[in-house]
């Protein structure tokens, strides 16, 4: 069991696009297990590899945040191949954006492809909360945070707050 440090805004690494995994080797499997530990400990419903400082296209998620049974899923090199409809994700938050929540406009349905831990192709047709989690985590892999998807006014309020915190901690 290893809990990894989660990097937070405004760390520029969160804005970088991740690279695809080409070989699901033991290092990758260890990283995935550690990501799951980190997600359940946080606790969160999803985590992307670049949130723990790894330049890899990997997400783990569990909409139930069921720390006891840990029925998490992993997707390697996930991609949204289609999305449809509108869904207001209420009070969305992110482990990399502490102490801030906002409503975010998302798609209601998303079809996501990727690989499982064994390298087998997976296709998930997601709706509602699961769809939002997948959109949020895949955004991470593309260097996008949920605060990039809210109004610029709300975003600037958050950015000012963070700048003040950083100044106060100097
Ligand atoms: Ni997040």
Short mmCIF file of C-alpha atoms and ligand atoms in Angstrom, two decimals:
data_model
loop_
_atom_site.label_atom_id
_atom_site.label_comp_id
_atom_site.label_asym_id
_atom_site.label_seq_id
_atom_site.Cartn_x
_atom_site.Cartn_y
_atom_site.Cartn_z
CA UNK A 1 0.00 0.00 0.00
CA UNK A 2 1.45 3.31 -1.05
CA UNK A 3 -0.21 6.70 -0.83
CA UNK A 4 1.27 9.05 -3.40
CA UNK A 5 1.39 12.83 -2.98
CA UNK A 6 -1.26 14.58 -5.10
CA UNK A 7 -0.07 17.66 -6.93
CA UNK A 8 -2.36 20.66 -6.89
CA UNK A 9 -3.16 23.78 -8.86
CA UNK A 10 -1.23 25.90 -9.95
CA UNK A 11 1.44 23.22 -10.54
CA UNK A 12 2.18 23.53 -14.30
CA UNK A 13 2.51 19.74 -14.64
CA UNK A 14 -1.29 19.52 -14.44
CA UNK A 15 -1.49 21.44 -17.73
CA UNK A 16 0.70 18.98 -19.62
CA UNK A 17 -0.85 16.32 -21.84
CA UNK A 18 0.09 12.79 -20.76
CA UNK A 19 1.68 10.18 -23.00
CA UNK A 20 0.07 6.84 -23.85
CA UNK A 21 1.20 3.67 -22.10
CA UNK A 22 2.94 1.36 -24.58
CA UNK A 23 3.75 -1.55 -22.27
CA UNK A 24 1.67 -2.59 -19.25
CA UNK A 25 4.68 -3.76 -17.25
CA UNK A 26 5.18 -4.26 -13.51
CA UNK A 27 6.01 -0.57 -12.96
CA UNK A 28 2.71 0.43 -14.56
CA UNK A 29 0.79 -2.17 -12.52
CA UNK A 30 2.44 -0.90 -9.33
CA UNK A 31 1.56 2.68 -10.29
CA UNK A 32 -2.09 1.69 -10.85
CA UNK A 33 -2.29 -0.08 -7.46
CA UNK A 34 -0.74 2.98 -5.79
CA UNK A 35 -3.16 5.30 -7.62
CA UNK A 36 -6.08 3.24 -6.29
CA UNK A 37 -4.66 3.41 -2.73
CA UNK A 38 -4.23 7.17 -3.12
CA UNK A 39 -7.76 7.67 -4.49
CA UNK A 40 -9.42 5.69 -1.68
CA UNK A 41 -7.32 7.40 0.99
CA UNK A 42 -8.05 10.94 -0.29
CA UNK A 43 -10.99 10.01 -0.61
CA UNK A 44 -12.01 10.61 -4.20
CA UNK A 45 -14.06 8.96 -6.94
CA UNK A 46 -11.36 9.20 -9.60
CA UNK A 47 -7.68 9.92 -10.13
CA UNK A 48 -5.49 10.54 -13.17
CA UNK A 49 -1.80 9.57 -13.26
CA UNK A 50 -0.58 13.12 -13.84
CA UNK A 51 -2.21 14.13 -10.54
CA UNK A 52 0.46 12.02 -8.83
CA UNK A 53 3.20 13.41 -11.05
CA UNK A 54 3.32 10.58 -13.61
CA UNK A 55 3.28 11.35 -17.31
CA UNK A 56 1.08 8.36 -18.22
CA UNK A 57 -2.36 8.09 -19.75
CA UNK A 58 -4.03 6.16 -16.93
CA UNK A 59 -7.13 6.77 -14.82
CA UNK A 60 -8.67 4.88 -11.91
CA UNK A 61 -12.22 5.47 -10.70
CA UNK A 62 -14.93 4.21 -8.38
CA UNK A 63 -18.18 6.21 -8.32
CA UNK A 64 -19.05 4.61 -4.95
CA UNK A 65 -15.72 5.54 -3.30
CA UNK A 66 -16.11 2.15 -1.60
CA UNK A 67 -12.87 2.03 0.38
CA UNK A 68 -13.73 -1.32 1.97
CA UNK A 69 -14.40 -3.43 -1.13
CA UNK A 70 -12.31 -1.37 -3.58
CA UNK A 71 -14.24 -2.25 -6.75
CA UNK A 72 -12.24 0.31 -8.73
CA UNK A 73 -11.78 0.24 -12.45
CA UNK A 74 -8.71 1.26 -14.39
CA UNK A 75 -8.57 2.58 -17.94
CA UNK A 76 -5.28 2.81 -19.78
CA UNK A 77 -5.08 5.24 -22.72
CA UNK A 78 -8.74 6.19 -22.35
CA UNK A 79 -10.47 8.23 -24.99
CA UNK A 80 -13.94 9.70 -25.32
CA UNK A 81 -15.16 8.57 -28.72
CA UNK A 82 -18.55 10.24 -28.49
CA UNK A 83 -20.62 12.28 -26.10
CA UNK A 84 -24.15 13.53 -26.10
CA UNK A 85 -26.69 15.55 -24.15
CA UNK A 86 -26.25 18.05 -21.37
CA UNK A 87 -25.76 17.33 -17.70
CA UNK A 88 -25.20 19.82 -14.91
CA UNK A 89 -22.54 18.35 -12.67
CA UNK A 90 -23.40 19.95 -9.34
CA UNK A 91 -20.66 20.95 -6.93
CA UNK A 92 -17.92 19.24 -8.86
CA UNK A 93 -14.59 19.09 -7.09
CA UNK A 94 -11.07 17.81 -7.71
CA UNK A 95 -8.30 16.48 -5.46
CA UNK A 96 -5.91 18.79 -7.34
CA UNK A 97 -8.11 21.85 -6.75
CA UNK A 98 -8.54 21.83 -2.96
CA UNK A 99 -11.24 23.76 -1.12
CA UNK A 100 -13.22 24.71 -4.19
CA UNK A 101 -16.35 23.34 -5.82
CA UNK A 102 -18.45 24.52 -8.70
CA UNK A 103 -21.24 23.41 -10.99
CA UNK A 104 -19.84 22.32 -14.35
CA UNK A 105 -21.70 21.77 -17.62
CA UNK A 106 -20.92 18.26 -18.83
CA UNK A 107 -22.28 15.85 -21.39
CA UNK A 108 -24.87 13.38 -20.06
CA UNK A 109 -23.65 10.42 -22.07
CA UNK A 110 -20.11 9.48 -23.00
CA UNK A 111 -18.70 6.48 -24.81
CA UNK A 112 -15.17 5.81 -23.64
CA UNK A 113 -12.65 3.32 -24.95
CA UNK A 114 -9.34 2.21 -23.47
CA UNK A 115 -7.46 -0.83 -22.19
CA UNK A 116 -7.88 -2.78 -18.99
CA UNK A 117 -5.04 -3.99 -16.75
CA UNK A 118 -4.52 -7.01 -19.03
CA UNK A 119 -4.32 -4.84 -22.12
CA UNK A 120 -7.74 -5.91 -23.41
CA UNK A 121 -9.84 -3.29 -25.16
CA UNK A 122 -12.68 -1.91 -23.06
CA UNK A 123 -15.67 0.17 -24.10
CA UNK A 124 -17.81 1.91 -21.48
CA UNK A 125 -21.14 3.55 -22.29
CA UNK A 126 -21.49 5.91 -19.36
CA UNK A 127 -24.33 8.08 -18.15
CA UNK A 128 -24.76 10.62 -15.36
CA UNK A 129 -22.20 10.51 -12.55
CA UNK A 130 -20.00 7.86 -14.17
CA UNK A 131 -20.00 9.85 -17.38
CA UNK A 132 -18.98 13.00 -15.46
CA UNK A 133 -16.16 11.16 -13.66
CA UNK A 134 -14.80 9.81 -16.95
CA UNK A 135 -15.01 13.25 -18.61
CA UNK A 136 -13.27 14.87 -15.60
CA UNK A 137 -10.45 12.30 -15.43
CA UNK A 138 -9.85 12.19 -19.19
CA UNK A 139 -9.73 16.01 -19.12
CA UNK A 140 -6.87 15.66 -16.62
CA UNK A 141 -4.92 13.51 -19.09
CA UNK A 142 -5.36 16.30 -21.63
CA UNK A 143 -4.10 18.95 -19.23
CA UNK A 144 -7.57 20.34 -18.47
CA UNK A 145 -8.94 21.03 -14.98
CA UNK A 146 -12.62 21.48 -14.13
CA UNK A 147 -11.90 25.13 -13.33
CA UNK A 148 -11.06 25.52 -17.02
CA UNK A 149 -14.71 24.67 -17.73
CA UNK A 150 -16.40 27.22 -15.46
CA UNK A 151 -17.08 30.91 -16.04
CA UNK A 152 -14.01 33.14 -16.14
CA UNK A 153 -15.47 35.18 -13.27
CA UNK A 154 -15.72 32.16 -10.96
CA UNK A 155 -12.29 30.98 -12.07
CA UNK A 156 -10.69 34.33 -11.29
CA UNK A 157 -12.21 34.30 -7.79
CA UNK A 158 -10.58 30.93 -7.15
CA UNK A 159 -7.25 32.00 -8.67
CA UNK A 160 -7.15 35.11 -6.47
CA UNK A 161 -7.84 32.99 -3.40
CA UNK A 162 -4.97 30.60 -4.26
CA UNK A 163 -2.57 33.46 -4.97
CA UNK A 164 -3.41 34.96 -1.59
CA UNK A 165 -2.87 31.60 0.13
CA UNK A 166 0.52 31.19 -1.58
CA UNK A 167 1.50 34.72 -0.52
CA UNK A 168 0.38 34.16 3.06
CA UNK A 169 2.41 30.95 3.26
CA UNK A 170 5.61 32.59 2.09
NI1 LIG B 1 -9.65 16.00 -10.71
#
